[in-house]
Amino acid sequence: MRLFSLPILVATLLASISAAGPALASETLASETLAAKTRAAPDLATVPAAAPLPDATFINDAILPPHSEWHGASEALMLAPEAAWATPFEQSRGLESPSYDDTFVWLDKLVARSDKLQKVSLGKSPQGRDIWMLVASSEGAADPASLKRHGKPSILVQAGIHAGEIDGKDAGMMLLRDMILGDKAGLLDKANLLLVPIFSVDAHERSGAYNRVNQRGPVKQGWRTTANNLNLNRDYAKADTLEMQHMLTAINLWQPELYIDVHVTDGIDYQYDVTFGYNLPKGLSPASYLWLENNYRPAVEAALTAQGHIPGRLIFALDNGDLSKGMSLWRAGPRFSNGYGDARHLPTILIENHSLKPFKQRVLGTYVMLEQTLKTVGAQATRLKSAIQEDKYRASPLVTLSWKSAPQEQGWDFKGIDYRLEQSPISGAPVVRWLGTPRLYPNLPVFGDTVADIKIVRPSAYYVPPQWTQVIDKLRLHGIRMTPLTKPQTLQLQQYSLGEPKFAPRDYEGHQRVSADVKLERVTRTLAPGTMKISTDQPLGDLAIMLLEPQSADSLFQWGLFNPVFTRTEYIEDYAVEPLAAKMLAQDPRLRQEFDQALADPRFAADPKARLRWFYERSPYYDAQYLTYPVLKAR
């Protein structure tokens, strides 16, 4: 591997940009001076791609593990830096990713060249930037109704949910260019592409060379969290951020058949450069899982392999310092993109490119994956749509809210990298030294959250009282259908009482999370007008369950939206409870018997406050709503 110092690298880049300057300054002049143009792509010159360069050194390369120089067939996808329609990524020979402004200056030129490409704003970020989506279709559809009218499946690809992990933006720009001006227009014959090049736009502009120390490029990278320091890939269920609210609205409006979330991972070293996955088979969308596993994955892995990449499944080691302990399957909850997709029956793929592979390699792998995705979804549109419909209307009578880990029957032959453990003189603890040489770890054990833990009987409906406006607004934002009661109704329902609340010791994503013991009781309640009835017999019924069941880890309850129910605001003085207790005992022999039984507990008997509270809690003065979950449900 040839290494460049940073000054040499910068000088080389400046020289190459300077040499290409005249060609880049004038698109017309550059086009006229090129030797030839392809017949299928009159706007793309047949200038060969730049000769492959050794992987250049990024500023953090000296502290990262060694890696082998990579050259794959997908390098031929890149235009030469001086080509008129080279993306900023290609102009930098695969080292840089453009700023927000430069990204859309380039894309605006592309949009202007074709009626097949439209640019739509999903909304503004907190700092006032548009979150742009490019809509690519053979019909030039500019709105959801027009897109749906033609009946083709749509693929929504978002890049930069973590703005430093931006591979999907540069891959998407190249692919759009090749579909609009090159020989790949046929990809849009049977499928549409919705590309959000930069999701976390404010974080993208908090750009610098020191933002992601574990990642090999680009030269400058965006920040992980939003301008409000919130992680968008923890925000799907609670939907606090403006960015996520815009994205959920877009999903509801544009109704894609496939959702792809492009990331770059951290963690251990291994041979795979493009890993991807989706939620597990025993989930809320089993038919979609089978389509992804049996139809999508084989086609994409074959395409990546043919182009010189090493695809793999989502990879998480149980112990980063001892791979022999095995690997872990990850079941994401609805706070994450793939877990949210599972809950709302939108097949969702999480791409995790390997952070230790150079930026160019990761971008080209993403390009290959997105291109093959368009081919596969277009060819199998009917099967994919059928799987989605099956999941939406499955309405399982039992719903699993949580899962337990268990060893899997099938192990993994893991294509890893050799390593050794050394005693660190800095930390005084063992540290992993990745050696850069491939090593196969045969039949590693695999563990996964595949054993159902907490299950509930599927309710027919939930009822949310009208005063819980924030909760109602969240449900509406997700696209969950609800109907307000127009007059009071007295119904026999079920309601949870809450006990032993456990508040998180520190803030998490702007919330104080909470869990509690629950007991389901039968009650008769008169519901006020404006109470929202949420039937679970709807396409997003499973999502409603995951958001409203208090034992669900991503319920709005556990995110703290119902925390006021844990505050007791009324009380009774000791001088009042004493005569009240005497009167209650005199009037109710059964209550006296219960009190005598309670006194058998020596701790209770020795606690005067507890004894007085015992009577207050059984009196008509006690707050009936304290420690009661306000959402009711019907069987």
XYZ file of C-alpha atoms in Angstrom:
635
model
C 0.000 0.000 0.000
C 1.417 3.360 -1.027
C 0.857 6.140 1.484
C 0.753 9.889 0.873
C 1.395 12.514 3.522
C -1.372 15.069 3.902
C 0.621 17.957 2.294
C 1.439 15.786 -0.727
C -2.183 14.677 -0.964
C -3.487 18.240 -0.880
C -0.945 19.368 -3.468
C -1.892 16.471 -5.746
C -5.582 17.292 -5.460
C -5.023 20.995 -6.135
C -2.930 20.179 -9.176
C -5.556 17.832 -10.587
C -8.351 20.336 -9.972
C -6.304 23.133 -11.527
C -5.556 21.008 -14.585
C -9.253 20.226 -14.991
C -10.276 23.823 -14.363
C -10.997 24.905 -17.969
C -13.052 21.798 -18.605
C -15.006 22.281 -15.413
C -15.510 25.992 -15.980
C -17.459 25.584 -19.198
C -19.661 22.579 -19.810
C -20.040 23.422 -23.522
C -16.352 23.918 -24.161
C -15.501 20.740 -22.283
C -18.030 18.745 -24.275
C -16.702 20.048 -27.595
C -13.099 19.184 -26.823
C -13.759 15.581 -25.882
C -12.831 13.032 -28.501
C -16.115 11.154 -28.813
C -19.502 10.575 -27.283
C -21.322 7.338 -26.695
C -24.273 6.608 -28.993
C -26.510 5.625 -26.070
C -25.428 8.554 -23.928
C -24.810 11.679 -26.026
C -24.077 13.788 -22.951
C -21.412 11.490 -21.517
C -18.033 11.580 -23.225
C -16.112 8.391 -23.782
C -13.160 9.720 -21.841
C -11.890 6.702 -19.959
C -12.047 6.810 -16.223
C -8.899 8.022 -14.551
C -6.273 5.359 -14.086
C -6.757 3.782 -10.658
C -4.706 5.485 -8.014
C -3.381 3.822 -4.907
C -5.638 4.471 -1.956
C -4.594 7.878 -0.688
C -4.022 8.662 2.925
C -6.774 10.430 4.833
C -5.853 12.553 7.799
C -6.643 9.768 10.274
C -5.107 6.932 8.265
C -2.007 6.682 10.428
C -4.039 5.676 13.487
C -6.354 3.247 11.667
C -5.629 -0.447 11.068
C -3.746 -1.341 7.860
C -5.797 -2.259 4.794
C -5.182 -3.767 1.397
C -5.324 -1.626 -1.707
C -8.593 -2.276 -3.536
C -9.361 -2.189 -7.259
C -12.621 -3.643 -8.509
C -14.563 -3.777 -11.731
C -16.932 -1.103 -10.390
C -14.159 1.488 -10.770
C -15.160 1.595 -14.430
C -18.375 3.315 -13.322
C -16.421 6.489 -12.556
C -15.974 9.185 -15.162
C -12.618 10.851 -15.602
C -12.185 13.928 -13.403
C -12.164 16.194 -16.454
C -15.393 14.783 -17.959
C -18.160 17.349 -18.288
C -20.609 15.419 -16.131
C -18.175 14.077 -13.542
C -19.620 14.447 -10.068
C -17.587 16.287 -7.424
C -16.746 12.842 -6.020
C -15.314 11.778 -9.384
C -13.555 15.097 -9.874
C -11.678 14.414 -6.633
C -10.822 10.869 -7.792
C -13.030 9.385 -5.095
C -11.670 11.281 -2.121
C -14.156 14.061 -1.451
C -17.884 14.603 -1.028
C -19.361 17.995 -1.957
C -20.952 20.517 0.384
C -24.716 20.992 0.549
C -24.577 23.937 -1.871
C -22.214 22.237 -4.309
C -24.306 19.061 -4.235
C -27.435 20.851 -5.366
C -25.690 23.134 -7.840
C -24.585 19.961 -9.616
C -27.952 18.230 -9.242
C -29.865 21.314 -10.417
C -27.908 21.193 -13.674
C -28.873 17.552 -14.056
C -32.545 18.250 -13.298
C -32.521 20.970 -15.955
C -31.358 18.486 -18.599
C -34.254 16.040 -18.339
C -37.976 15.914 -17.696
C -37.459 12.495 -16.075
C -36.003 14.102 -12.953
C -37.846 16.346 -10.505
C -36.598 18.077 -7.350
C -39.007 18.254 -4.409
C -38.522 19.799 -0.964
C -39.676 17.638 1.944
C -39.509 20.692 4.229
C -37.074 22.944 6.032
C -34.523 21.939 8.656
C -34.269 23.789 11.983
C -31.536 25.976 10.446
C -33.646 26.721 7.375
C -32.183 24.355 4.768
C -34.427 22.432 2.387
C -34.358 18.655 2.646
C -34.445 17.884 -1.062
C -35.674 14.699 -2.702
C -34.938 13.827 -6.344
C -37.801 11.974 -8.045
C -36.599 9.904 -11.010
C -39.243 8.269 -13.202
C -39.595 7.598 -16.894
C -42.814 9.648 -16.877
C -41.305 12.653 -15.088
C -43.783 12.485 -12.195
C -43.541 15.473 -9.855
C -46.086 14.514 -7.187
C -47.243 11.349 -5.389
C -50.500 11.005 -7.320
C -48.729 11.164 -10.682
C -46.140 8.658 -9.556
C -48.762 6.192 -8.311
C -50.862 6.549 -11.441
C -48.378 4.499 -13.443
C -48.386 1.596 -10.973
C -44.634 1.083 -10.766
C -42.954 0.429 -7.397
C -40.958 3.248 -5.841
C -37.687 2.918 -3.957
C -36.924 5.605 -1.380
C -33.188 5.912 -0.694
C -31.927 8.265 1.966
C -28.299 9.184 2.555
C -26.822 11.083 5.455
C -29.231 10.298 8.268
C -25.846 10.404 10.015
C -24.316 13.132 7.896
C -20.748 11.881 8.148
C -21.880 8.577 6.643
C -22.585 10.054 3.265
C -21.760 7.277 0.762
C -25.313 7.116 -0.578
C -25.271 10.753 -1.702
C -22.284 10.372 -4.007
C -23.386 6.973 -5.286
C -26.877 8.348 -5.923
C -25.566 11.348 -7.856
C -23.581 9.067 -10.175
C -26.534 6.727 -10.676
C -28.954 9.562 -11.421
C -26.492 10.953 -13.960
C -26.141 7.587 -15.678
C -29.915 7.098 -15.822
C -30.642 10.595 -17.098
C -27.725 11.120 -19.492
C -26.153 7.694 -19.842
C -27.144 4.225 -20.934
C -29.091 3.231 -17.797
C -32.408 4.945 -18.473
C -33.955 1.481 -18.717
C -33.687 1.139 -14.930
C -36.681 3.476 -14.710
C -38.867 1.422 -17.045
C -40.228 -0.698 -14.194
C -39.369 1.206 -11.014
C -39.043 4.752 -9.682
C -36.190 6.134 -7.584
C -36.772 8.670 -4.805
C -33.379 9.879 -3.594
C -32.805 12.068 -0.542
C -29.104 12.870 -1.004
C -28.750 14.533 2.410
C -31.274 13.820 5.157
C -29.572 15.505 8.139
C -28.792 18.684 6.224
C -27.704 20.887 9.140
C -25.338 18.224 10.462
C -23.961 17.801 6.932
C -22.771 21.395 7.013
C -21.029 20.920 10.363
C -18.302 19.486 8.215
C -14.677 18.841 9.058
C -11.735 16.505 8.691
C -11.948 15.358 12.320
C -15.598 14.333 12.624
C -15.371 10.544 12.238
C -12.071 9.221 13.463
C -12.946 5.568 12.731
C -13.796 6.143 9.070
C -11.590 6.249 5.940
C -12.884 9.287 4.114
C -14.178 11.402 2.610
C -11.675 14.159 3.317
C -14.359 16.170 5.128
C -17.354 14.616 6.812
C -20.537 15.861 8.416
C -21.611 15.449 12.028
C -23.502 12.476 13.480
C -26.382 14.320 15.162
C -28.663 17.187 14.185
C -28.185 20.851 15.075
C -30.257 20.037 18.185
C -27.830 17.184 19.000
C -30.474 14.532 18.362
C -29.799 11.270 16.546
C -32.238 10.910 13.658
C -31.844 7.138 13.680
C -33.286 7.043 17.183
C -36.214 9.279 16.296
C -38.596 7.266 14.122
C -41.042 6.311 16.883
C -40.996 9.523 18.938
C -40.561 11.815 15.893
C -39.240 14.818 17.804
C -37.119 16.396 15.081
C -38.333 18.538 12.213
C -36.235 16.404 9.885
C -37.966 13.176 10.942
C -41.395 14.768 10.828
C -40.727 15.747 7.223
C -39.500 12.237 6.388
C -42.512 10.496 7.935
C -44.805 12.848 6.059
C -42.976 12.012 2.832
C -43.303 8.271 3.479
C -47.045 8.675 4.010
C -47.453 10.813 0.902
C -45.193 8.997 -1.565
C -45.877 5.451 -0.246
C -42.652 3.739 -1.381
C -42.511 -0.028 -1.672
C -38.897 -0.206 -0.475
C -36.934 2.031 1.898
C -33.117 2.061 1.956
C -31.158 3.782 4.712
C -27.435 4.156 3.892
C -24.941 4.159 6.784
C -21.265 3.529 7.446
C -20.562 1.304 10.422
C -17.907 1.236 13.138
C -16.602 -1.637 15.247
C -14.470 -4.575 14.192
C -12.380 -5.067 11.062
C -13.422 -7.619 8.436
C -13.286 -8.302 4.713
C -16.840 -7.278 3.804
C -17.129 -3.782 2.351
C -20.935 -3.606 1.903
C -23.072 -5.190 4.592
C -26.833 -4.904 4.718
C -29.786 -6.333 6.540
C -33.389 -5.946 7.635
C -35.454 -7.127 10.544
C -35.707 -10.762 11.520
C -38.195 -13.369 10.278
C -40.276 -13.658 13.465
C -41.249 -10.022 13.350
C -44.170 -7.865 12.336
C -43.518 -8.207 8.574
C -42.643 -11.863 7.914
C -43.735 -11.891 4.263
C -41.544 -8.889 3.469
C -38.642 -10.580 5.243
C -39.005 -13.656 3.040
C -38.991 -11.531 -0.115
C -35.890 -9.680 1.029
C -34.096 -12.835 2.077
C -35.012 -15.132 -0.819
C -35.296 -12.728 -3.750
C -33.546 -9.470 -2.992
C -30.406 -10.568 -1.164
C -29.201 -13.205 -3.667
C -29.524 -10.780 -6.585
C -27.733 -7.925 -4.826
C -24.964 -10.079 -3.436
C -24.323 -11.564 -6.889
C -24.118 -8.092 -8.443
C -21.723 -6.820 -5.783
C -19.499 -9.871 -6.057
C -19.338 -9.574 -9.845
C -18.134 -5.971 -9.476
C -15.305 -6.839 -7.086
C -17.011 -6.165 -3.748
C -17.483 -8.486 -0.779
C -21.081 -8.273 0.448
C -22.175 -9.548 3.829
C -24.936 -9.506 6.400
C -25.152 -6.923 9.132
C -22.265 -7.822 11.404
C -21.997 -7.254 15.143
C -19.520 -9.143 17.286
C -20.563 -10.203 20.767
C -17.088 -9.236 21.974
C -14.888 -6.997 19.807
C -11.839 -8.422 21.546
C -12.706 -12.095 21.095
C -14.428 -13.100 17.862
C -14.599 -16.735 18.951
C -17.546 -15.788 21.178
C -19.601 -15.323 18.056
C -21.854 -12.875 16.260
C -25.141 -11.218 17.066
C -28.269 -10.768 14.983
C -29.828 -7.394 15.684
C -33.549 -6.917 16.072
C -34.117 -3.188 15.764
C -36.989 -1.487 17.515
C -39.208 1.177 15.926
C -36.839 3.986 16.934
C -34.532 2.772 14.131
C -35.258 2.875 10.404
C -35.324 -0.890 9.857
C -37.315 -1.547 13.031
C -39.777 1.167 12.094
C -40.133 -0.335 8.621
C -40.894 -3.709 10.180
C -43.624 -2.158 12.361
C -45.303 -0.230 9.524
C -44.834 -3.005 6.918
C -42.503 -1.015 4.709
C -39.618 -3.309 3.672
C -36.565 -1.433 4.917
C -32.917 -2.182 4.219
C -30.154 -0.884 6.420
C -26.870 -0.585 4.520
C -23.783 -0.474 6.724
C -20.700 0.045 4.595
C -17.465 -0.825 6.359
C -15.862 2.312 7.776
C -12.293 1.001 7.370
C -12.690 0.577 3.613
C -11.737 3.677 1.556
C -14.481 6.100 0.593
C -14.232 5.347 -3.131
C -14.723 1.625 -2.553
C -17.741 2.225 -0.328
C -19.398 4.640 -2.750
C -18.958 2.316 -5.711
C -20.340 -0.604 -3.733
C -23.387 1.493 -2.870
C -23.846 2.399 -6.547
C -23.834 -1.276 -7.537
C -26.325 -2.099 -4.805
C -28.717 0.688 -5.760
C -28.547 -0.184 -9.449
C -29.313 -3.834 -8.763
C -32.107 -2.798 -6.401
C -33.861 -0.980 -9.255
C -33.492 -4.058 -11.460
C -34.726 -6.511 -8.837
C -37.640 -4.416 -7.592
C -38.709 -3.677 -11.162
C -38.616 -7.338 -12.136
C -40.367 -8.523 -8.976
C -42.806 -5.697 -8.338
C -45.826 -7.983 -8.055
C -44.167 -10.300 -5.533
C -42.951 -7.376 -3.440
C -46.323 -5.645 -3.405
C -48.054 -8.910 -2.524
C -45.716 -9.433 0.435
C -46.422 -5.924 1.708
C -50.177 -6.419 1.437
C -49.947 -9.746 3.242
C -48.104 -8.106 6.138
C -50.443 -5.111 6.316
C -53.539 -7.247 6.700
C -52.135 -10.201 8.634
C -53.464 -8.923 11.992
C -51.856 -11.598 14.143
C -54.058 -12.351 17.202
C -50.943 -12.336 19.424
C -48.408 -9.522 19.187
C -44.895 -9.804 20.591
C -43.668 -6.667 22.330
C -40.213 -7.848 23.390
C -37.763 -10.606 22.561
C -35.061 -12.653 24.275
C -31.732 -13.723 22.830
C -31.082 -17.340 21.905
C -28.375 -19.303 20.035
C -29.205 -19.896 16.367
C -29.070 -23.265 14.651
C -26.874 -22.037 11.807
C -23.418 -20.600 12.465
C -21.494 -18.165 10.231
C -18.362 -18.689 8.201
C -17.108 -15.212 8.903
C -14.726 -13.483 6.497
C -12.721 -11.600 9.051
C -9.344 -9.959 9.475
C -6.619 -11.450 11.637
C -5.800 -9.708 14.910
C -3.848 -10.073 18.094
C -4.344 -8.773 21.613
C -1.643 -6.636 23.149
C -1.303 -5.061 26.554
C -1.649 -1.324 26.069
C 0.940 0.817 27.863
C -1.518 3.718 27.532
C -4.683 2.235 29.044
C -3.121 -0.675 30.894
C -5.752 -2.982 29.363
C -5.667 -5.426 26.443
C -6.165 -3.749 23.052
C -6.987 -5.307 19.679
C -4.385 -4.879 16.919
C -5.930 -5.616 13.519
C -3.248 -7.002 11.219
C -4.806 -6.298 7.816
C -4.595 -9.908 6.576
C -7.731 -11.877 5.664
C -8.740 -14.732 7.939
C -11.724 -17.056 7.800
C -13.437 -17.767 11.116
C -15.434 -20.935 10.352
C -18.857 -21.612 11.843
C -18.877 -18.884 14.468
C -21.815 -19.173 16.864
C -24.686 -16.768 16.230
C -27.109 -15.339 18.769
C -30.235 -13.366 18.088
C -33.385 -11.964 19.685
C -35.617 -14.653 18.269
C -37.514 -15.959 21.325
C -40.748 -14.132 22.098
C -40.788 -12.585 25.562
C -43.760 -10.299 26.330
C -46.861 -11.047 24.264
C -50.302 -9.432 24.316
C -53.646 -10.322 22.830
C -54.337 -8.000 19.944
C -56.874 -5.372 21.014
C -59.553 -4.312 18.587
C -59.015 -0.619 19.361
C -57.373 1.940 21.618
C -58.940 5.082 23.056
C -56.764 8.144 23.702
C -58.409 10.919 25.764
C -58.480 14.278 23.960
C -56.237 16.085 26.460
C -53.214 14.007 25.401
C -52.728 16.224 22.380
C -49.017 15.524 21.909
C -49.681 11.786 21.718
C -52.538 12.266 19.255
C -50.375 14.511 17.097
C -47.608 11.891 17.022
C -50.019 9.159 15.961
C -51.441 11.392 13.245
C -47.918 12.210 12.012
C -47.185 8.506 11.587
C -50.248 8.204 9.368
C -52.251 6.102 11.818
C -55.988 6.390 11.185
C -58.160 7.541 14.094
C -61.727 8.657 14.629
C -62.854 11.193 17.262
C -65.897 10.393 19.353
C -68.625 12.953 18.688
C -70.575 12.373 21.918
C -69.948 10.759 25.322
C -69.825 6.961 25.267
C -69.861 4.580 28.225
C -67.933 1.419 27.370
C -66.539 -1.672 29.055
C -62.804 -1.508 28.359
C -59.399 -2.515 29.667
C -56.901 -0.224 31.369
C -53.416 -0.604 32.809
C -52.576 0.364 36.363
C -48.926 1.241 36.837
C -46.550 0.311 39.615
C -42.873 0.648 40.493
C -41.923 3.227 37.871
C -38.247 3.105 36.896
C -36.944 6.369 35.483
C -33.734 6.410 33.458
C -30.901 7.948 35.499
C -29.948 10.328 32.677
C -31.450 12.039 29.680
C -31.577 10.073 26.428
C -32.340 11.793 23.135
C -34.046 14.657 24.923
C -36.302 12.438 27.053
C -36.432 10.912 30.490
C -37.383 7.379 29.614
C -39.478 5.312 31.995
C -40.767 1.781 32.430
C -43.219 0.400 34.969
C -44.897 -2.765 36.116
C -48.352 -3.030 34.591
C -51.575 -4.745 35.544
C -54.458 -4.935 33.080
C -57.891 -4.432 34.619
C -61.456 -4.408 33.337
C -63.132 -1.038 33.748
C -66.251 0.825 32.754
C -65.508 4.334 31.575
C -67.467 7.194 30.085
C -65.334 8.629 27.296
C -65.514 12.325 26.506
C -66.205 13.762 23.054
C -62.934 14.211 21.184
C -61.495 10.945 22.502
C -59.632 9.313 19.637
C -60.561 5.759 18.700
C -57.705 3.937 16.985
C -58.726 0.668 15.393
C -55.973 -1.922 14.989
C -57.755 -3.257 11.909
C -55.810 -0.962 9.590
C -52.533 -1.168 7.640
C -50.662 0.622 10.462
C -52.428 -1.265 13.256
C -49.217 -3.001 14.351
C -47.406 0.327 14.520
C -50.212 1.712 16.696
C -49.781 -1.237 19.054
C -46.023 -0.706 19.335
C -46.555 2.997 20.087
C -49.384 2.599 22.606
C -48.591 -0.570 24.569
C -46.627 0.545 27.668
C -44.465 -2.603 27.682
C -43.173 -1.844 24.188
C -39.672 -0.359 24.458
C -40.443 2.302 21.856
C -43.925 3.142 23.074
C -44.753 6.770 23.593
C -45.205 5.798 27.244
C -41.605 4.636 27.632
C -40.386 7.743 25.775
C -41.921 9.767 28.617
C -44.912 11.339 26.893
C -47.199 10.173 29.721
C -44.870 11.030 32.622
C -47.374 13.448 34.256
C -49.369 10.414 35.467
C -46.543 9.727 37.930
C -47.100 13.022 39.761
C -49.508 12.942 42.722
C -50.976 16.395 43.234
C -53.658 15.954 45.934
C -53.096 14.704 49.474
C -54.815 14.413 52.879
C -53.605 15.700 56.229
C -53.056 13.277 59.112
C -55.677 15.057 61.207
C -58.270 14.287 58.525
C -57.301 10.728 57.664
C -57.509 9.531 61.298
C -61.266 10.120 61.708
C -61.810 9.039 58.101
C -60.085 5.706 58.793
C -62.094 5.128 61.970
C -65.327 5.757 60.088
C -64.308 3.419 57.245
C -63.460 0.592 59.669
C -66.732 1.010 61.515
C -68.771 0.863 58.321
C -66.976 -1.982 56.532
C -66.105 -5.205 58.433
C -64.409 -6.591 55.331
C -62.082 -3.564 55.235
C -61.210 -4.147 58.918
C -60.294 -7.752 58.065
C -58.053 -6.566 55.193
C -56.373 -4.028 57.469
C -55.691 -6.684 60.095
C -54.091 -8.849 57.408
C -51.955 -5.923 56.277
C -50.757 -5.396 59.848
C -49.275 -8.899 59.758
C -46.445 -7.366 57.745
C -44.112 -5.957 60.437
C -42.701 -3.291 58.105
C -46.169 -2.018 57.312
C -47.244 -2.180 60.948
C -44.204 -0.124 61.999
C -44.771 2.620 59.395
C -47.423 5.174 60.522
C -47.379 7.000 57.179
C -47.963 3.777 55.256
C -50.875 2.853 57.530
C -52.575 6.206 57.003
C -51.889 6.098 53.235
C -53.513 2.650 53.123
C -56.833 4.187 54.129
C -56.464 7.239 51.908
C -55.895 5.039 48.851
C -59.147 3.198 49.585
C -61.191 6.322 50.194
C -63.308 8.207 47.640
C -60.921 11.181 48.036
C -58.030 9.402 46.400
C -56.931 10.443 42.861
C -58.267 7.647 40.651
C -56.045 8.742 37.747
C -52.767 8.564 39.682
C -50.573 5.687 38.411
C -53.171 4.844 35.780
C -52.266 4.655 32.104
C -54.777 6.977 30.427
C -55.010 5.017 27.169
C -57.780 2.425 27.265
C -58.289 -0.506 24.942
C -61.107 -2.727 23.737
C -60.777 -6.473 23.321
